[in-house]
Amino acid sequence: EGESEASSNSATSYCIGLSDVEIAAGRIAGLASRTPVLTSFFKRSREAGELLGHHEDNQLNSVADGLKTTLGPNTWPIVRDLVDDIITVSEEGILRATKLIWERLKVCIEPSAGVGVAVAMSDEFASKYRMEDGIVNVGVILCGGNVDIIQTCKLMEQMG
């Protein structure tokens, strides 16, 4: 009652790092993210419809080291059945998004949380999840327990 027509027909899209699926499963409304492209077995598994592992030649080098895990028997059904889309972002995109949160919100998040921010800021997200289609809210789950601040700052400095 008292809810406007716009808000009752609106949707919220959530951007989360896929290793967070177990803790966030009750809130997944449409979008999860994973990076980098070389480690995106999440996306490959989703597209194949079956749980796949990492490529043998994958070195798992990513600033988002909290997301270098694999899906297991508890998380795979959640991704398979409840996640609408997986968008991958670059290492540079992760670092820029992480830096933005550090500077603007004054919150120390880990780069794995920066993945969701990078996705929400990406052109691919903007083209797929538009206000005209009813997406009026975007939620990004931020966390900050797994960050080597000195190493991450060095990488940000190298990026420019």
Coordinates of N, CA, C and O in Angstrom, one line a residue:
E1 N 0.8 -1.2 0.0 CA 0.0 0.0 0.0 C 0.9 1.2 0.0 O 1.9 1.3 0.6
G2 N 0.4 2.3 -0.7 CA 1.1 3.5 -0.7 C 2.3 3.5 -1.6 O 3.0 4.5 -1.7
E3 N 2.6 2.4 -2.2 CA 3.8 2.3 -3.1 C 3.4 2.8 -4.5 O 2.4 2.5 -5.0
S4 N 4.3 3.6 -5.0 CA 4.1 4.2 -6.3 C 4.1 3.1 -7.4 O 4.8 2.1 -7.2
E5 N 3.5 3.4 -8.5 CA 3.5 2.4 -9.6 C 5.0 2.2 -10.1 O 5.4 1.1 -10.4
A6 N 5.7 3.3 -10.2 CA 7.1 3.2 -10.6 C 7.9 2.3 -9.7 O 8.7 1.4 -10.2
S7 N 7.8 2.4 -8.4 CA 8.6 1.6 -7.6 C 8.1 0.1 -7.5 O 8.9 -0.8 -7.3
S8 N 6.8 -0.1 -7.7 CA 6.3 -1.5 -7.7 C 6.7 -2.3 -8.9 O 6.7 -3.5 -8.9
N9 N 7.0 -1.6 -10.0 CA 7.4 -2.2 -11.3 C 8.9 -2.2 -11.5 O 9.4 -2.6 -12.5
S10 N 9.6 -1.6 -10.6 CA 11.1 -1.4 -10.8 C 11.8 -2.7 -10.3 O 11.3 -3.5 -9.5
A11 N 13.0 -2.8 -10.8 CA 13.8 -3.9 -10.4 C 15.1 -3.4 -9.8 O 15.6 -2.3 -10.2
T12 N 15.8 -4.2 -9.1 CA 17.1 -3.9 -8.6 C 18.1 -5.0 -9.1 O 17.7 -6.2 -9.1
S13 N 19.2 -4.5 -9.6 CA 20.2 -5.4 -10.1 C 21.4 -5.4 -9.1 O 21.7 -4.3 -8.7
Y14 N 21.9 -6.5 -8.8 CA 23.0 -6.6 -7.8 C 24.3 -7.0 -8.6 O 24.3 -7.9 -9.4
C15 N 25.4 -6.3 -8.2 CA 26.7 -6.7 -8.8 C 27.5 -7.2 -7.6 O 27.8 -6.5 -6.7
I16 N 27.9 -8.5 -7.7 CA 28.7 -9.1 -6.7 C 29.8 -9.9 -7.3 O 29.7 -10.4 -8.4
G17 N 30.8 -10.1 -6.5 CA 31.9 -11.0 -6.9 C 31.3 -12.4 -6.7 O 30.7 -12.7 -5.7
L18 N 31.6 -13.3 -7.6 CA 30.9 -14.7 -7.5 C 31.4 -15.5 -6.4 O 30.7 -16.4 -5.9
S19 N 32.5 -15.2 -5.8 CA 32.9 -16.0 -4.6 C 32.1 -15.6 -3.4 O 32.0 -16.3 -2.4
D20 N 31.3 -14.5 -3.5 CA 30.4 -14.1 -2.5 C 29.0 -14.7 -2.6 O 28.2 -14.4 -1.8
V21 N 28.8 -15.5 -3.6 CA 27.5 -16.1 -3.9 C 26.9 -16.8 -2.7 O 25.7 -16.6 -2.4
E22 N 27.7 -17.5 -2.0 CA 27.1 -18.3 -0.8 C 26.5 -17.4 0.2 O 25.5 -17.6 0.7
I23 N 27.2 -16.2 0.5 CA 26.6 -15.4 1.5 C 25.6 -14.4 1.0 O 24.8 -13.9 1.8
A24 N 25.5 -14.2 -0.3 CA 24.6 -13.3 -0.9 C 23.5 -13.9 -1.6 O 22.7 -13.2 -2.2
A25 N 23.4 -15.2 -1.6 CA 22.4 -15.9 -2.4 C 21.0 -15.5 -2.3 O 20.2 -15.4 -3.2
G26 N 20.6 -15.1 -1.1 CA 19.2 -14.7 -0.9 C 18.9 -13.3 -1.5 O 17.7 -13.0 -1.6
R27 N 19.9 -12.6 -2.0 CA 19.6 -11.3 -2.5 C 20.0 -11.2 -4.0 O 19.9 -10.1 -4.5
I28 N 20.3 -12.2 -4.6 CA 20.7 -12.1 -6.1 C 19.4 -11.8 -6.9 O 18.5 -12.6 -6.8
A29 N 19.4 -10.7 -7.6 CA 18.3 -10.4 -8.3 C 18.5 -10.4 -9.8 O 17.6 -10.3 -10.6
G30 N 19.8 -10.4 -10.2 CA 19.9 -10.4 -11.7 C 21.3 -10.5 -12.2 O 21.5 -10.9 -13.3
L31 N 22.3 -10.0 -11.5 CA 23.6 -9.9 -12.1 C 24.7 -10.2 -11.2 O 24.7 -9.8 -10.0
A32 N 25.6 -11.0 -11.6 CA 26.8 -11.2 -10.8 C 28.0 -11.0 -11.7 O 27.9 -10.9 -13.0
S33 N 29.1 -10.7 -11.2 CA 30.3 -10.4 -12.0 C 31.5 -11.3 -11.6 O 31.5 -11.8 -10.5
R34 N 32.4 -11.4 -12.5 CA 33.6 -12.2 -12.3 C 34.7 -11.7 -13.2 O 34.5 -11.3 -14.3
T35 N 35.9 -11.7 -12.7 CA 37.0 -11.2 -13.4 C 38.2 -12.1 -13.1 O 38.2 -12.7 -12.1
P36 N 39.3 -11.9 -13.8 CA 39.4 -11.4 -15.2 C 38.9 -12.4 -16.2 O 38.6 -13.5 -15.9
V37 N 39.0 -12.0 -17.5 CA 38.6 -12.9 -18.5 C 39.3 -14.3 -18.5 O 38.6 -15.3 -18.6
L38 N 40.5 -14.3 -18.2 CA 41.3 -15.6 -18.1 C 40.8 -16.5 -17.0 O 40.9 -17.7 -17.1
T39 N 40.2 -15.9 -16.0 CA 39.8 -16.8 -14.9 C 38.2 -16.9 -14.8 O 37.7 -17.3 -13.9
S40 N 37.6 -16.5 -15.9 CA 36.1 -16.4 -15.9 C 35.5 -17.8 -16.2 O 34.6 -17.9 -17.0
F41 N 36.0 -18.8 -15.4 CA 35.3 -20.1 -15.6 C 33.9 -20.1 -15.1 O 33.0 -20.9 -15.5
F42 N 33.6 -19.1 -14.3 CA 32.2 -18.9 -13.8 C 31.3 -18.6 -15.1 O 30.3 -19.2 -15.2
K43 N 31.8 -17.7 -15.9 CA 31.0 -17.4 -17.1 C 31.0 -18.6 -18.1 O 29.9 -18.9 -18.6
R44 N 32.1 -19.3 -18.3 CA 32.1 -20.5 -19.1 C 31.2 -21.5 -18.6 O 30.5 -22.2 -19.4
S45 N 31.2 -21.7 -17.3 CA 30.3 -22.8 -16.7 C 28.9 -22.4 -16.9 O 28.0 -23.2 -17.3
R46 N 28.5 -21.1 -16.7 CA 27.1 -20.7 -16.9 C 26.7 -20.9 -18.4 O 25.6 -21.4 -18.6
E47 N 27.6 -20.5 -19.3 CA 27.3 -20.7 -20.7 C 27.2 -22.2 -21.1 O 26.3 -22.5 -21.9
A48 N 28.0 -23.0 -20.5 CA 28.0 -24.5 -20.9 C 26.9 -25.2 -20.1 O 26.5 -26.3 -20.5
G49 N 26.3 -24.6 -19.1 CA 25.3 -25.3 -18.3 C 25.8 -26.4 -17.4 O 25.0 -27.2 -16.9
E50 N 27.1 -26.4 -17.2 CA 27.7 -27.4 -16.3 C 28.9 -26.8 -15.7 O 29.5 -25.9 -16.2
L51 N 29.3 -27.3 -14.5 CA 30.4 -26.8 -13.7 C 31.7 -27.2 -14.4 O 32.0 -28.4 -14.6
L52 N 32.5 -26.2 -14.7 CA 33.8 -26.4 -15.4 C 34.8 -25.9 -14.4 O 34.6 -25.1 -13.5
G53 N 36.1 -26.2 -14.6 CA 37.2 -25.8 -13.8 C 38.0 -24.7 -14.5 O 37.6 -24.3 -15.6
H54 N 39.1 -24.3 -13.9 CA 40.0 -23.3 -14.6 C 40.7 -24.0 -15.8 O 40.9 -25.2 -15.8
H55 N 41.0 -23.1 -16.8 CA 41.9 -23.6 -17.9 C 43.2 -24.1 -17.3 O 43.7 -23.5 -16.3
E56 N 43.8 -25.1 -17.8 CA 45.1 -25.6 -17.3 C 46.2 -24.6 -17.4 O 47.0 -24.5 -16.5
D57 N 46.1 -23.7 -18.4 CA 47.2 -22.7 -18.6 C 46.9 -21.4 -17.9 O 47.7 -20.5 -18.0
N58 N 45.9 -21.4 -17.1 CA 45.5 -20.2 -16.4 C 46.4 -20.0 -15.2 O 46.4 -20.9 -14.3
Q59 N 47.1 -18.9 -15.1 CA 48.0 -18.6 -14.0 C 47.3 -18.0 -12.8 O 47.9 -17.8 -11.7
L60 N 46.0 -17.7 -12.9 CA 45.2 -17.1 -11.8 C 45.8 -15.8 -11.3 O 45.8 -15.5 -10.1
N61 N 46.4 -15.0 -12.2 CA 47.0 -13.7 -11.8 C 45.9 -12.6 -11.8 O 45.4 -12.3 -12.9
S62 N 45.5 -12.1 -10.7 CA 44.5 -11.1 -10.6 C 44.6 -10.3 -9.4 O 45.0 -10.9 -8.3
V63 N 44.4 -9.0 -9.5 CA 44.4 -8.2 -8.3 C 43.2 -8.6 -7.4 O 43.3 -8.4 -6.2
A64 N 42.2 -9.1 -8.0 CA 41.0 -9.6 -7.2 C 41.2 -11.0 -6.7 O 40.5 -11.9 -7.1
D65 N 42.2 -11.1 -5.8 CA 42.6 -12.5 -5.4 C 41.6 -13.2 -4.6 O 41.6 -14.4 -4.5
G66 N 40.6 -12.5 -4.0 CA 39.5 -13.1 -3.3 C 38.5 -13.8 -4.2 O 37.7 -14.6 -3.7
L67 N 38.7 -13.6 -5.5 CA 37.7 -14.3 -6.4 C 38.4 -15.4 -7.3 O 37.8 -15.8 -8.2
K68 N 39.6 -15.8 -6.9 CA 40.3 -16.8 -7.6 C 39.9 -18.3 -7.2 O 40.5 -19.2 -7.6
T69 N 38.8 -18.4 -6.5 CA 38.3 -19.7 -6.1 C 37.5 -20.3 -7.2 O 37.2 -19.7 -8.2
T70 N 37.1 -21.5 -7.0 CA 36.2 -22.2 -8.0 C 34.8 -22.4 -7.4 O 34.7 -22.3 -6.1
L71 N 33.9 -22.6 -8.2 CA 32.5 -22.9 -7.7 C 32.5 -24.3 -7.2 O 33.2 -25.2 -7.7
G72 N 31.7 -24.5 -6.2 CA 31.6 -25.9 -5.6 C 30.1 -26.4 -5.8 O 29.3 -25.7 -6.4
P73 N 29.8 -27.5 -5.2 CA 28.5 -28.1 -5.3 C 27.4 -27.2 -4.6 O 26.2 -27.4 -5.0
N74 N 27.8 -26.4 -3.7 CA 26.8 -25.5 -3.0 C 26.5 -24.3 -3.8 O 25.4 -23.7 -3.8
T75 N 27.6 -23.7 -4.4 CA 27.4 -22.4 -5.1 C 27.0 -22.6 -6.6 O 26.3 -21.7 -7.1
W76 N 27.4 -23.7 -7.2 CA 27.1 -23.8 -8.7 C 25.6 -23.8 -8.9 O 25.1 -23.1 -9.8
P77 N 24.7 -24.5 -8.2 CA 23.3 -24.4 -8.4 C 22.7 -23.0 -8.3 O 21.8 -22.6 -9.0
I78 N 23.3 -22.2 -7.4 CA 22.9 -20.8 -7.3 C 23.2 -20.0 -8.5 O 22.3 -19.3 -9.1
V79 N 24.4 -20.1 -9.0 CA 24.8 -19.4 -10.2 C 24.0 -19.9 -11.4 O 23.5 -19.1 -12.2
R80 N 23.9 -21.2 -11.5 CA 23.1 -21.8 -12.6 C 21.7 -21.4 -12.7 O 21.1 -21.1 -13.7
D81 N 21.0 -21.3 -11.5 CA 19.6 -21.1 -11.5 C 19.1 -19.7 -11.2 O 18.0 -19.3 -11.6
L82 N 20.0 -18.9 -10.5 CA 19.5 -17.6 -10.1 C 20.2 -16.4 -10.7 O 19.7 -15.3 -10.6
V83 N 21.4 -16.6 -11.3 CA 22.1 -15.5 -11.8 C 21.7 -15.4 -13.3 O 21.8 -16.3 -14.1
D84 N 21.3 -14.2 -13.7 CA 20.8 -13.9 -15.0 C 22.0 -13.6 -16.0 O 21.9 -13.9 -17.2
D85 N 23.1 -13.1 -15.5 CA 24.1 -12.7 -16.4 C 25.4 -12.6 -15.7 O 25.5 -12.3 -14.5
I86 N 26.5 -12.8 -16.4 CA 27.9 -12.6 -15.8 C 28.6 -11.7 -16.7 O 28.8 -12.0 -17.9
I87 N 29.1 -10.6 -16.2 CA 29.9 -9.7 -17.0 C 31.3 -9.7 -16.4 O 31.5 -9.6 -15.2
T88 N 32.3 -9.8 -17.3 CA 33.7 -9.8 -16.9 C 34.2 -8.4 -17.1 O 33.8 -7.6 -18.0
V89 N 35.2 -8.0 -16.2 CA 35.8 -6.7 -16.3 C 37.4 -6.9 -16.3 O 37.8 -7.9 -15.9
S90 N 38.1 -5.9 -16.7 CA 39.5 -6.0 -16.8 C 40.2 -5.7 -15.5 O 39.5 -5.1 -14.6
E91 N 41.4 -6.0 -15.3 CA 42.2 -5.7 -14.1 C 42.2 -4.2 -13.9 O 42.1 -3.7 -12.8
E92 N 42.4 -3.5 -15.0 CA 42.4 -2.0 -14.9 C 41.1 -1.5 -14.4 O 41.0 -0.6 -13.5
G93 N 40.0 -2.0 -14.9 CA 38.7 -1.6 -14.4 C 38.5 -1.9 -13.0 O 37.9 -1.1 -12.2
I94 N 39.0 -3.0 -12.5 CA 38.9 -3.3 -11.1 C 39.7 -2.3 -10.2 O 39.2 -1.8 -9.2
L95 N 40.9 -2.0 -10.6 CA 41.7 -1.1 -9.9 C 41.1 0.3 -9.9 O 41.1 1.0 -8.9
R96 N 40.6 0.8 -11.0 CA 40.0 2.1 -11.1 C 38.7 2.2 -10.2 O 38.5 3.2 -9.5
A97 N 37.9 1.1 -10.2 CA 36.7 1.1 -9.4 C 37.1 1.1 -7.9 O 36.5 1.8 -7.1
T98 N 38.1 0.3 -7.5 CA 38.5 0.2 -6.1 C 39.1 1.5 -5.7 O 38.7 2.0 -4.6
K99 N 39.9 2.2 -6.5 CA 40.4 3.5 -6.2 C 39.3 4.5 -6.0 O 39.3 5.4 -5.1
L100 N 38.3 4.5 -6.9 CA 37.2 5.4 -6.8 C 36.5 5.3 -5.4 O 36.2 6.3 -4.8
I101 N 36.2 4.1 -5.0 CA 35.6 3.9 -3.7 C 36.5 4.3 -2.6 O 36.0 5.0 -1.6
W102 N 37.8 4.0 -2.7 CA 38.7 4.5 -1.6 C 38.7 6.0 -1.5 O 38.6 6.6 -0.4
E103 N 38.7 6.7 -2.7 CA 38.8 8.2 -2.7 C 37.5 8.9 -2.4 O 37.5 9.8 -1.7
R104 N 36.4 8.4 -3.0 CA 35.1 9.1 -2.8 C 34.4 8.7 -1.6 O 33.8 9.6 -0.9
L105 N 34.4 7.5 -1.2 CA 33.6 7.0 0.0 C 34.5 6.9 1.2 O 33.9 6.8 2.3
K106 N 35.8 7.0 1.0 CA 36.7 6.8 2.1 C 36.5 5.5 2.9 O 36.6 5.4 4.1
V107 N 36.3 4.5 2.0 CA 36.1 3.1 2.6 C 37.1 2.2 1.9 O 37.3 2.3 0.7
C108 N 37.8 1.5 2.7 CA 38.8 0.6 2.2 C 38.2 -0.8 1.8 O 37.9 -1.6 2.7
I109 N 37.9 -0.9 0.5 CA 37.4 -2.2 0.0 C 38.5 -3.0 -0.6 O 39.6 -2.5 -1.0
E110 N 38.3 -4.3 -0.7 CA 39.3 -5.1 -1.4 C 39.0 -5.1 -2.9 O 37.9 -4.8 -3.3
P111 N 40.0 -5.3 -3.7 CA 39.8 -5.3 -5.2 C 38.7 -6.3 -5.6 O 38.0 -6.0 -6.6
S112 N 38.5 -7.4 -4.9 CA 37.4 -8.3 -5.3 C 36.0 -7.6 -5.2 O 35.1 -7.9 -5.9
A113 N 35.9 -6.7 -4.2 CA 34.6 -5.9 -4.1 C 34.6 -4.9 -5.2 O 33.5 -4.5 -5.7
G114 N 35.8 -4.4 -5.7 CA 35.8 -3.5 -6.8 C 35.3 -4.0 -8.1 O 34.9 -3.3 -9.0
V115 N 35.3 -5.4 -8.2 CA 34.7 -6.0 -9.4 C 33.3 -5.6 -9.6 O 32.9 -5.2 -10.7
G116 N 32.5 -5.7 -8.5 CA 31.0 -5.3 -8.7 C 30.9 -3.8 -9.1 O 30.0 -3.5 -9.9
V117 N 31.7 -3.0 -8.5 CA 31.7 -1.5 -8.8 C 32.1 -1.4 -10.3 O 31.4 -0.6 -11.1
A118 N 33.1 -2.1 -10.7 CA 33.6 -2.0 -12.1 C 32.5 -2.4 -13.1 O 32.3 -1.8 -14.1
V119 N 31.8 -3.5 -12.7 CA 30.7 -4.0 -13.6 C 29.6 -2.9 -13.7 O 29.1 -2.6 -14.7
A120 N 29.2 -2.4 -12.5 CA 28.1 -1.4 -12.5 C 28.5 -0.1 -13.3 O 27.6 0.5 -13.8
M121 N 29.8 0.1 -13.4 CA 30.2 1.3 -14.2 C 30.5 1.0 -15.7 O 30.8 1.9 -16.4
S122 N 30.4 -0.3 -16.0 CA 30.8 -0.7 -17.4 C 29.7 -0.4 -18.4 O 28.5 -0.3 -18.2
D123 N 30.2 -0.2 -19.7 CA 29.3 0.0 -20.8 C 28.4 -1.2 -21.0 O 27.2 -1.0 -21.4
E124 N 28.9 -2.4 -20.9 CA 28.1 -3.6 -21.1 C 26.9 -3.6 -20.1 O 25.8 -3.9 -20.5
F125 N 27.2 -3.3 -18.8 CA 26.1 -3.2 -17.9 C 25.1 -2.1 -18.2 O 23.9 -2.4 -18.2
A126 N 25.6 -0.9 -18.6 CA 24.7 0.2 -19.0 C 23.8 -0.2 -20.2 O 22.6 0.2 -20.2
S127 N 24.3 -1.0 -21.1 CA 23.6 -1.3 -22.3 C 22.5 -2.4 -22.0 O 21.5 -2.5 -22.6
K128 N 22.8 -3.3 -21.0 CA 21.9 -4.4 -20.8 C 20.9 -4.1 -19.7 O 19.8 -4.7 -19.7
Y129 N 21.2 -3.3 -18.7 CA 20.4 -3.0 -17.6 C 20.0 -1.5 -17.5 O 20.7 -0.8 -16.8
R130 N 19.0 -1.2 -18.3 CA 18.7 0.3 -18.5 C 17.4 0.6 -17.7 O 16.6 -0.2 -17.4
M131 N 17.4 1.9 -17.3 CA 16.2 2.4 -16.6 C 14.9 2.2 -17.4 O 13.9 1.9 -16.9
E132 N 15.1 2.3 -18.7 CA 13.9 2.1 -19.6 C 13.3 0.7 -19.5 O 12.2 0.4 -19.8
D133 N 14.2 -0.2 -19.0 CA 13.7 -1.6 -18.8 C 13.3 -1.9 -17.4 O 13.1 -3.1 -17.1
G134 N 13.3 -0.9 -16.6 CA 12.8 -1.0 -15.2 C 13.9 -1.2 -14.2 O 13.6 -1.3 -13.0
I135 N 15.1 -1.1 -14.6 CA 16.2 -1.2 -13.6 C 16.4 0.2 -13.1 O 16.9 1.1 -13.8
V136 N 16.0 0.5 -11.8 CA 16.2 1.8 -11.2 C 17.2 1.8 -10.1 O 17.6 2.9 -9.6
N137 N 17.5 0.7 -9.5 CA 18.4 0.6 -8.4 C 19.5 -0.5 -8.8 O 19.2 -1.5 -9.3
V138 N 20.7 -0.2 -8.4 CA 21.8 -1.1 -8.5 C 22.5 -1.2 -7.2 O 22.9 -0.2 -6.6
G139 N 22.6 -2.4 -6.6 CA 23.2 -2.7 -5.4 C 24.6 -3.4 -5.6 O 24.7 -4.3 -6.4
V140 N 25.6 -2.9 -4.9 CA 26.9 -3.5 -5.0 C 27.3 -3.9 -3.6 O 27.3 -3.0 -2.7
I141 N 27.7 -5.1 -3.4 CA 28.1 -5.6 -2.1 C 29.6 -5.3 -2.0 O 30.4 -5.8 -2.8
L142 N 29.9 -4.5 -0.9 CA 31.3 -4.1 -0.7 C 31.9 -4.9 0.5 O 31.2 -5.0 1.5
C143 N 33.1 -5.3 0.4 CA 33.8 -5.9 1.5 C 35.2 -5.5 1.5 O 35.7 -5.0 0.5
G144 N 36.0 -5.7 2.6 CA 37.3 -5.2 2.6 C 38.3 -5.9 3.4 O 39.3 -5.4 3.8
G145 N 38.1 -7.2 3.6 CA 39.0 -7.9 4.5 C 40.2 -8.5 3.9 O 41.1 -9.0 4.5
N146 N 40.3 -8.5 2.5 CA 41.4 -9.2 1.9 C 42.1 -8.3 0.9 O 41.9 -8.4 -0.3
V147 N 42.8 -7.4 1.5 CA 43.5 -6.4 0.6 C 44.9 -6.1 1.1 O 45.1 -5.9 2.3
D148 N 45.9 -6.2 0.2 CA 47.3 -5.8 0.5 C 47.3 -4.4 0.0 O 47.5 -4.1 -1.2
I149 N 47.1 -3.4 0.9 CA 47.0 -2.0 0.6 C 48.3 -1.5 -0.2 O 48.2 -0.8 -1.2
I150 N 49.4 -1.9 0.3 CA 50.7 -1.4 -0.3 C 50.8 -1.9 -1.7 O 51.1 -1.2 -2.7
Q151 N 50.6 -3.2 -1.9 CA 50.7 -3.8 -3.2 C 49.6 -3.2 -4.2 O 49.9 -2.9 -5.3
T152 N 48.4 -3.1 -3.7 CA 47.3 -2.5 -4.5 C 47.6 -1.1 -4.9 O 47.4 -0.7 -6.1
C153 N 48.1 -0.3 -4.0 CA 48.5 1.1 -4.3 C 49.6 1.1 -5.4 O 49.6 2.0 -6.3
K154 N 50.5 0.2 -5.3 CA 51.6 0.2 -6.3 C 51.0 -0.1 -7.7 O 51.4 0.5 -8.7
L155 N 50.1 -1.1 -7.7 CA 49.4 -1.4 -9.0 C 48.6 -0.2 -9.5 O 48.6 0.1 -10.7
M156 N 47.9 0.5 -8.6 CA 47.2 1.7 -9.0 C 48.1 2.8 -9.6 O 47.8 3.4 -10.6
E157 N 49.3 2.9 -9.0 CA 50.2 3.9 -9.4 C 50.8 3.6 -10.8 O 50.9 4.4 -11.7
Q158 N 51.1 2.3 -11.0 CA 51.5 1.8 -12.3 C 50.5 2.0 -13.4 O 50.8 2.3 -14.6
M159 N 49.2 1.9 -13.0 CA 48.1 2.1 -14.0 C 48.0 3.6 -14.4 O 47.6 3.9 -15.5
G160 N 48.3 4.5 -13.5 CA 48.3 5.9 -13.8 C 47.1 6.6 -13.4 O 46.1 6.2 -13.0

